[in-house]
mmCIF file of C-alpha atoms in Angstrom:
data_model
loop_
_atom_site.group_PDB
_atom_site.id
_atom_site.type_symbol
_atom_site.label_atom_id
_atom_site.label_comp_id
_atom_site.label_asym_id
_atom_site.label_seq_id
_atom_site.Cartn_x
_atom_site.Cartn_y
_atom_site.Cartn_z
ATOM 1 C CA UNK A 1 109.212 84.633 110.381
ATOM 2 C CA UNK A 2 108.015 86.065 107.130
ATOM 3 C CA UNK A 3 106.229 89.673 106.384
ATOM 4 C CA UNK A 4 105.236 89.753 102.963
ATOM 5 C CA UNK A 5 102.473 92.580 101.869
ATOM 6 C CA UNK A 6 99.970 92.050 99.403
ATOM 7 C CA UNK A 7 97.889 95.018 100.660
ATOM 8 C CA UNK A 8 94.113 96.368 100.344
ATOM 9 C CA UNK A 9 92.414 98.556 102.433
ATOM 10 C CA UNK A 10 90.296 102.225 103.104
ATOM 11 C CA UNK A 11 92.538 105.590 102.843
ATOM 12 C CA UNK A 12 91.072 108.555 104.937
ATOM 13 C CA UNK A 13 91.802 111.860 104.940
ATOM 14 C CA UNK A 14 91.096 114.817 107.124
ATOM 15 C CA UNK A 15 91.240 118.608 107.496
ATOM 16 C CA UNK A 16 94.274 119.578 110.232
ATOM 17 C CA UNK A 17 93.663 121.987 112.942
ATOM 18 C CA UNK A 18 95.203 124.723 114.277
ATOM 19 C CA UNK A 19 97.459 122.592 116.364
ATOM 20 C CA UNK A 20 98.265 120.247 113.199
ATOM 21 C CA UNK A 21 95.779 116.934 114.846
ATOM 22 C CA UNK A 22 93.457 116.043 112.220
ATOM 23 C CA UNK A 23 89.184 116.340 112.672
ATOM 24 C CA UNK A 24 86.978 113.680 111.377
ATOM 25 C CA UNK A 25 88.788 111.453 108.728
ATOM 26 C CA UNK A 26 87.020 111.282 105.685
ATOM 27 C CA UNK A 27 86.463 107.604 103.554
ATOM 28 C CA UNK A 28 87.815 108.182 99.881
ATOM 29 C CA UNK A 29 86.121 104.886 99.425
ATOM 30 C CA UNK A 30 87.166 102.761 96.354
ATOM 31 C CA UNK A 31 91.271 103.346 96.352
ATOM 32 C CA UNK A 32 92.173 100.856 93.258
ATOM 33 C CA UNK A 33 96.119 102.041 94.069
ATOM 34 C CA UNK A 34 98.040 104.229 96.851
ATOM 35 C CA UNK A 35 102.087 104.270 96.459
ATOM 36 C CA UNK A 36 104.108 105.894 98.725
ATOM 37 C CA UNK A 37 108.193 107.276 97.368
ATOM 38 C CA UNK A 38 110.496 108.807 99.303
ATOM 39 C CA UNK A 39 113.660 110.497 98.215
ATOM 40 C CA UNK A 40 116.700 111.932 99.402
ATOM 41 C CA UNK A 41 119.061 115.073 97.847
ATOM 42 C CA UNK A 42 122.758 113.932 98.502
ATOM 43 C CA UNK A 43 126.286 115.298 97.884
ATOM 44 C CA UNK A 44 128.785 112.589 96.960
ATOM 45 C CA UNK A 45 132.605 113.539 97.903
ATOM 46 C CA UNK A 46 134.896 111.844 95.890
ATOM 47 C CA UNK A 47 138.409 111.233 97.535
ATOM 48 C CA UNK A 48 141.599 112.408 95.609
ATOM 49 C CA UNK A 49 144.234 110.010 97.049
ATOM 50 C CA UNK A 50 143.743 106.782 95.605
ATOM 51 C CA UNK A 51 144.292 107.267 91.972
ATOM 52 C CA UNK A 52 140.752 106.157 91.723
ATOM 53 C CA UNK A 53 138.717 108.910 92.759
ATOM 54 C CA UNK A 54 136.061 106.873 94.838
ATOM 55 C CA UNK A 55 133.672 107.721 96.893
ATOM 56 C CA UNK A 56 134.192 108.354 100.176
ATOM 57 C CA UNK A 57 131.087 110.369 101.799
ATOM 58 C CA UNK A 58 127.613 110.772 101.080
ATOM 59 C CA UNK A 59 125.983 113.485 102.978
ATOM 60 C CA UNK A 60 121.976 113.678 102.692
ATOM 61 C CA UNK A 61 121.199 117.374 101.854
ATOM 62 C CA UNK A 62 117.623 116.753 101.956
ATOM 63 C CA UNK A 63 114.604 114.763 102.327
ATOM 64 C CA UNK A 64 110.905 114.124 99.746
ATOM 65 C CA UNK A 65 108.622 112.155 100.356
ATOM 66 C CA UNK A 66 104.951 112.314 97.879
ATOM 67 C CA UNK A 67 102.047 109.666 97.639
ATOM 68 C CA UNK A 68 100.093 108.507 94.155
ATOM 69 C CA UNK A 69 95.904 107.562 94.416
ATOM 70 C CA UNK A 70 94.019 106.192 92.140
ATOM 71 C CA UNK A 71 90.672 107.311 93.016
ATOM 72 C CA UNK A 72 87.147 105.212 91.082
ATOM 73 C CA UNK A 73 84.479 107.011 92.939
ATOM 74 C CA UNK A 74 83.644 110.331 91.429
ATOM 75 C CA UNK A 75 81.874 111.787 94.406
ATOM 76 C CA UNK A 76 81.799 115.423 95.266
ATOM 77 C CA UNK A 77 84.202 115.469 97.648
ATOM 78 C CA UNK A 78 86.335 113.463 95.759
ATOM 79 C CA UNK A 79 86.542 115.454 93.319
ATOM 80 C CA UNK A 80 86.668 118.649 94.689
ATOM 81 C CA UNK A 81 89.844 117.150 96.218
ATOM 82 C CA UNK A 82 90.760 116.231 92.650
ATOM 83 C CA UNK A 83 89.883 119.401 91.231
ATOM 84 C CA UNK A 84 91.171 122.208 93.576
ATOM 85 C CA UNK A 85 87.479 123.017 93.822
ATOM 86 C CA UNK A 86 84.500 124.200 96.087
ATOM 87 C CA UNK A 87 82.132 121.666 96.634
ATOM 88 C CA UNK A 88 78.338 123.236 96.808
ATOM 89 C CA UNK A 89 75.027 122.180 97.199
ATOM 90 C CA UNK A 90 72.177 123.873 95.132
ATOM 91 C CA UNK A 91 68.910 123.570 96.515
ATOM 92 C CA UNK A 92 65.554 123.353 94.176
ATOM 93 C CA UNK A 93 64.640 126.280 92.744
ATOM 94 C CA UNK A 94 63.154 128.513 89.775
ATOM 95 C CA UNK A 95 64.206 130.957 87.366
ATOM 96 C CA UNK A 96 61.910 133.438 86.125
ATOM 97 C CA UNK A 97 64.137 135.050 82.524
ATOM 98 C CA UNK A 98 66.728 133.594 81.882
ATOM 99 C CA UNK A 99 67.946 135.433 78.813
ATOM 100 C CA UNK A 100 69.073 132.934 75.646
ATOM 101 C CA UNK A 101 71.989 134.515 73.675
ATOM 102 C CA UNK A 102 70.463 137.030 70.704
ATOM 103 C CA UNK A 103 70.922 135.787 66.889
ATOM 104 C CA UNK A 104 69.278 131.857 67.299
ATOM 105 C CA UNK A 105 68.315 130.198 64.407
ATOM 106 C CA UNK A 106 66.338 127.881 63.850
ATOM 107 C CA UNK A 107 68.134 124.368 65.049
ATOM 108 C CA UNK A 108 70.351 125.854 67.337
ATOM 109 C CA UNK A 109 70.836 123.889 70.636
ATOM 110 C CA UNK A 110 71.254 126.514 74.072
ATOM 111 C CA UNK A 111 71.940 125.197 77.482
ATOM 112 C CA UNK A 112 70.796 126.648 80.483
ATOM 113 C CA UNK A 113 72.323 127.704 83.784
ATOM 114 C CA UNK A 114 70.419 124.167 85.607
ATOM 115 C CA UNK A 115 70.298 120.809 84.229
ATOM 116 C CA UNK A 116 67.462 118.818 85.850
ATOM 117 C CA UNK A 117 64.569 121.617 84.612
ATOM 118 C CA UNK A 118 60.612 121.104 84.527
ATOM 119 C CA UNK A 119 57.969 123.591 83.823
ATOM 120 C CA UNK A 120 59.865 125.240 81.327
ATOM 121 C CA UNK A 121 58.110 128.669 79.581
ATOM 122 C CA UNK A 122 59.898 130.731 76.277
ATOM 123 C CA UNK A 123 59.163 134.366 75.970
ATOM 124 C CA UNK A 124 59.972 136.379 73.228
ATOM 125 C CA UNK A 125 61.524 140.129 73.346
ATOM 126 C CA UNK A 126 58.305 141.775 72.131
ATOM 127 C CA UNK A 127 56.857 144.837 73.848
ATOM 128 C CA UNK A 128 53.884 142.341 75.292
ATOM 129 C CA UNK A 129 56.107 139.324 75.334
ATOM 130 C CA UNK A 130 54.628 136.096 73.339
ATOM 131 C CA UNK A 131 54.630 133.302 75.194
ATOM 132 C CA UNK A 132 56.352 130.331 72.266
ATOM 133 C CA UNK A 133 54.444 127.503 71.456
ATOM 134 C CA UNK A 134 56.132 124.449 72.897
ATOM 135 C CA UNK A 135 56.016 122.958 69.195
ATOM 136 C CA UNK A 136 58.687 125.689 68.042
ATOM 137 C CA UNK A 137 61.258 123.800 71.018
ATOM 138 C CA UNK A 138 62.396 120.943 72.243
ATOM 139 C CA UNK A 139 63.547 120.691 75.973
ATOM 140 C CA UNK A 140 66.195 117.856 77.315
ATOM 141 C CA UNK A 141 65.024 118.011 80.961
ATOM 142 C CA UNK A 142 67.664 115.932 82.460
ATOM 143 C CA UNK A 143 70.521 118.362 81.008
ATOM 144 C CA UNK A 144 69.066 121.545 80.676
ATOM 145 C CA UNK A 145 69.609 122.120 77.376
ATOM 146 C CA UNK A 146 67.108 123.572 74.398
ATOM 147 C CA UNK A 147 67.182 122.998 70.682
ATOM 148 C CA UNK A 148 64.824 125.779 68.947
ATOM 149 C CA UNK A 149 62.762 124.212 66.235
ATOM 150 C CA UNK A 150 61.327 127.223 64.519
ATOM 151 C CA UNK A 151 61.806 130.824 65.392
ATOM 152 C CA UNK A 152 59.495 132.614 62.320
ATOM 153 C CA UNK A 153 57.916 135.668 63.813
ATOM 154 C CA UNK A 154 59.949 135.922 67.272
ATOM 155 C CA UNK A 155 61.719 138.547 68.563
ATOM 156 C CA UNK A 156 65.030 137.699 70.463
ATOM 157 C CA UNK A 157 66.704 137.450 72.955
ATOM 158 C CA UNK A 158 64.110 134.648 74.233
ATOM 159 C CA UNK A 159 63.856 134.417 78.001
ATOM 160 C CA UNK A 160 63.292 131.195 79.788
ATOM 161 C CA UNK A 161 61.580 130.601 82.873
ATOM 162 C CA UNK A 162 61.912 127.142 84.485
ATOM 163 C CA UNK A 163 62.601 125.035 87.589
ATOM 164 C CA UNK A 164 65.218 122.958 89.044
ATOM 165 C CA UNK A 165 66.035 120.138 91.056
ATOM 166 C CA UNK A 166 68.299 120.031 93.874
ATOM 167 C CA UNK A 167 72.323 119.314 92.597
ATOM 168 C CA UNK A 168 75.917 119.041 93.521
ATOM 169 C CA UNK A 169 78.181 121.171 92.188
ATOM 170 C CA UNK A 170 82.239 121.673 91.975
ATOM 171 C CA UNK A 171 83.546 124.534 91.039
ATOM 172 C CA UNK A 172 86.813 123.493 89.346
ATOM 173 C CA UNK A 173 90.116 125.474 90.802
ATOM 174 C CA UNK A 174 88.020 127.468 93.748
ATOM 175 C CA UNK A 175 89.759 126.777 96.494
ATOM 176 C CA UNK A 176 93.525 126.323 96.121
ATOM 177 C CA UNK A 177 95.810 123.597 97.386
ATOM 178 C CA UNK A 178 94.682 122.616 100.379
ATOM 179 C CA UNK A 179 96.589 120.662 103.592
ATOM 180 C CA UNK A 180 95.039 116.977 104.698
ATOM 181 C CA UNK A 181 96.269 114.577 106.877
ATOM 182 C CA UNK A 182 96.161 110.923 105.247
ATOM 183 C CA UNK A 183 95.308 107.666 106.866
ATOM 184 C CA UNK A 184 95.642 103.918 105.469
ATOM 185 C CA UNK A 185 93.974 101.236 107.454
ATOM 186 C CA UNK A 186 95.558 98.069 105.650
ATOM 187 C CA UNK A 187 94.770 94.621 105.219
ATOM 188 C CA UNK A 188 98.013 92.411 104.874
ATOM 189 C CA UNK A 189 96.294 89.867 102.447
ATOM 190 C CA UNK A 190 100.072 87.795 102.384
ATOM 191 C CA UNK A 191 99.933 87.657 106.256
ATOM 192 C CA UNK A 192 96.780 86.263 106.869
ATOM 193 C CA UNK A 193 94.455 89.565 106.956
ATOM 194 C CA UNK A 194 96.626 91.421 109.309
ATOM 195 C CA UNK A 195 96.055 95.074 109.792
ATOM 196 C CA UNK A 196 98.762 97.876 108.738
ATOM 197 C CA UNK A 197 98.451 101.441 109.656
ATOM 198 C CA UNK A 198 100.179 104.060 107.527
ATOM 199 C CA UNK A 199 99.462 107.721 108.751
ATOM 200 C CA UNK A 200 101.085 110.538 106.788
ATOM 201 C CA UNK A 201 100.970 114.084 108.508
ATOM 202 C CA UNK A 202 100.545 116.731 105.958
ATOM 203 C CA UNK A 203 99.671 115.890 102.498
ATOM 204 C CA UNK A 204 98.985 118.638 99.945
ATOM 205 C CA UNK A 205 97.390 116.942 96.943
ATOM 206 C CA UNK A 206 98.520 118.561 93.059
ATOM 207 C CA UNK A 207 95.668 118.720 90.726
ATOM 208 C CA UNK A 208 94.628 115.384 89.294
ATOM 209 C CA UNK A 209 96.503 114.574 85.700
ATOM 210 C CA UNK A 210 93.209 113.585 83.926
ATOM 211 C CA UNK A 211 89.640 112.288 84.018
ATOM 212 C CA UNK A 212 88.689 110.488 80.728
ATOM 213 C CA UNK A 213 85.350 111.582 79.772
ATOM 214 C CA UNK A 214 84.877 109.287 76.749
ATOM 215 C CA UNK A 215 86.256 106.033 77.371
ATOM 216 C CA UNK A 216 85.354 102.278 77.033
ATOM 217 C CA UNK A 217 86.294 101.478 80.878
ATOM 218 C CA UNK A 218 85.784 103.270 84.080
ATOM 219 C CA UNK A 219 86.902 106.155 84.510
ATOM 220 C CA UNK A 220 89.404 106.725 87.481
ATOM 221 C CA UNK A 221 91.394 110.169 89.107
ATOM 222 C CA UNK A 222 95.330 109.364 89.468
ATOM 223 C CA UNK A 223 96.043 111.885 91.628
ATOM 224 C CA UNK A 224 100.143 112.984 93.433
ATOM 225 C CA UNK A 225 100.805 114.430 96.566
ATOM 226 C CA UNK A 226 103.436 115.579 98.353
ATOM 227 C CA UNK A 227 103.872 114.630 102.373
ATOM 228 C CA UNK A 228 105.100 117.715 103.890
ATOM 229 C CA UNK A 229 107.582 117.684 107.405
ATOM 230 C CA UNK A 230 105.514 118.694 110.414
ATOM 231 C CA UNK A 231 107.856 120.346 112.439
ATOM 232 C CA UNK A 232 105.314 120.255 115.111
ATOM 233 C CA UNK A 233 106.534 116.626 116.030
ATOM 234 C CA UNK A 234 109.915 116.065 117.412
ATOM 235 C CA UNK A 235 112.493 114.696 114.971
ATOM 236 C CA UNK A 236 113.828 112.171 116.687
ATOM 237 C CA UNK A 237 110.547 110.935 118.299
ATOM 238 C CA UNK A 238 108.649 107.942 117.237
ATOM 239 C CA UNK A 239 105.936 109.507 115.265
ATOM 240 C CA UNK A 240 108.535 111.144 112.828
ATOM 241 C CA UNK A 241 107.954 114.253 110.729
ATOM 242 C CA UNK A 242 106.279 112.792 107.756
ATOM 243 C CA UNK A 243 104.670 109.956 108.748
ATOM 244 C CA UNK A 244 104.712 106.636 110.033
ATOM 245 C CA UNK A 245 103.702 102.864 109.794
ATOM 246 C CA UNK A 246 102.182 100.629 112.603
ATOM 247 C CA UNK A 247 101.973 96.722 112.271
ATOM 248 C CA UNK A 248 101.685 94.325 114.737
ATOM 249 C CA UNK A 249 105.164 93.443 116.658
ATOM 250 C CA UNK A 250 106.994 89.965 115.246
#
């Protein structure tokens, strides 16, 4: 009987607990690759009897095992998984002076803390600050950014007041490497749609190795992992202390 894999599929992962069983899995959604390597350490002993000097043991001196994603979907929690970061949510809001850097000239372009800004006021450093006239700026809403037009007769630093919509944000490197548990849910497209499970117990995920900004396709995260031993699991047990992979009997 043959078992061929031509796989696709939806790879979860989830936070561990104390006792190493992982909480709600999380959908990384589209996957476009996942590819699993394992590797062992060994020390070859060469015999000295023979006149050829062949091999005669290998002893396994240890045991690696790491995972590669390719990740399309850029969503916060993707890529605060990506990133090392903390994922936040900002709420709407307003600022009342934010203060531009001193020294603008006319033409300059300054961005703001917020993207996503309406209702946006300029006031100038003067001992009754002057409101500017809205002809001497330009404002790019949707980025929060402002190019000054004309600054004859104001007194810097300007100070911006403004509001803001509601955003995402990842703070890049905020939260360190972190421990997930990592769940495949398969479709064996050779074998007539059957499922294949591949759970793998601790999985601490490296830093992804880029994100094209500019580029004339989509954009993907090709992120590596390491799969960690959970001593928590008996070695010689059938769940293993890496991982394991569950397909329907033959």
């Amino acid at each position: 009987m043959s078992n061929y894999l031509l796989g696709q599929g939806s790879i979860y992962v989830a936070a561990r607990d104390a006792n190493g069983k992982p909480k709600a899995l999380r959908w990384l959604r589209d996957v476009s690759s996942a590819k699993i390597a394992l590797k062992t350490s060994e020390v070859n002993h060469k015999e000295s009897f023979s006149g050829q000097r062949a091999t005669a043991k290998v002893i396994t001196t240890g045991k690696e095992a790491s995972i590669d994603l390719t990740l399309m979907e850029m969503s916060g929690e993707n890529l605060a998984m990506a990133t090392q970061g903390k994922l936040a949510q900002v709420t709407n809001g307003s600022i009342t002076n934010e203060v531009l850097p001193a020294g603008l000239v006319a033409g300059d372009r300054v961005a703001l803390k917020y993207p996503k800004v309406s209702a946006v006021a300029i006031t100038d450093s003067t001992g009754t600050p002057v409101t500017l006239d809205p002809a001497k700026y330009q404002v790019n809403a949707e980025y929060g950014a402002i190019v000054l037009n004309d600054l004859t007769g104001v007194t810097q630093p300007l100070k911006v007041a403004y509001s803001y919509a509601a955003l995402e944000t990842v703070a890049i490197f905020a939260e360190g490497q972190k421990e997930t548990f990592l769940r495949y849910e398969g479709i064996n497209l050779a074998e007539e749609g059957k499922p294949i499970i591949v759970e793998l117990y601790r999985v601490t995920a490296k830093p992804l190795k880029d994100l094209s900004l500019i580029t004339d396709k989509l954009s993907d995260m090709n992120i590596s992992a390491d799969v960690l031993i959970d001593t928590t699991k008996p070695a010689n047990s059938d769940l293993g202390q890496f991982g394991r992979i569950l397909q329907g009997a033959p």
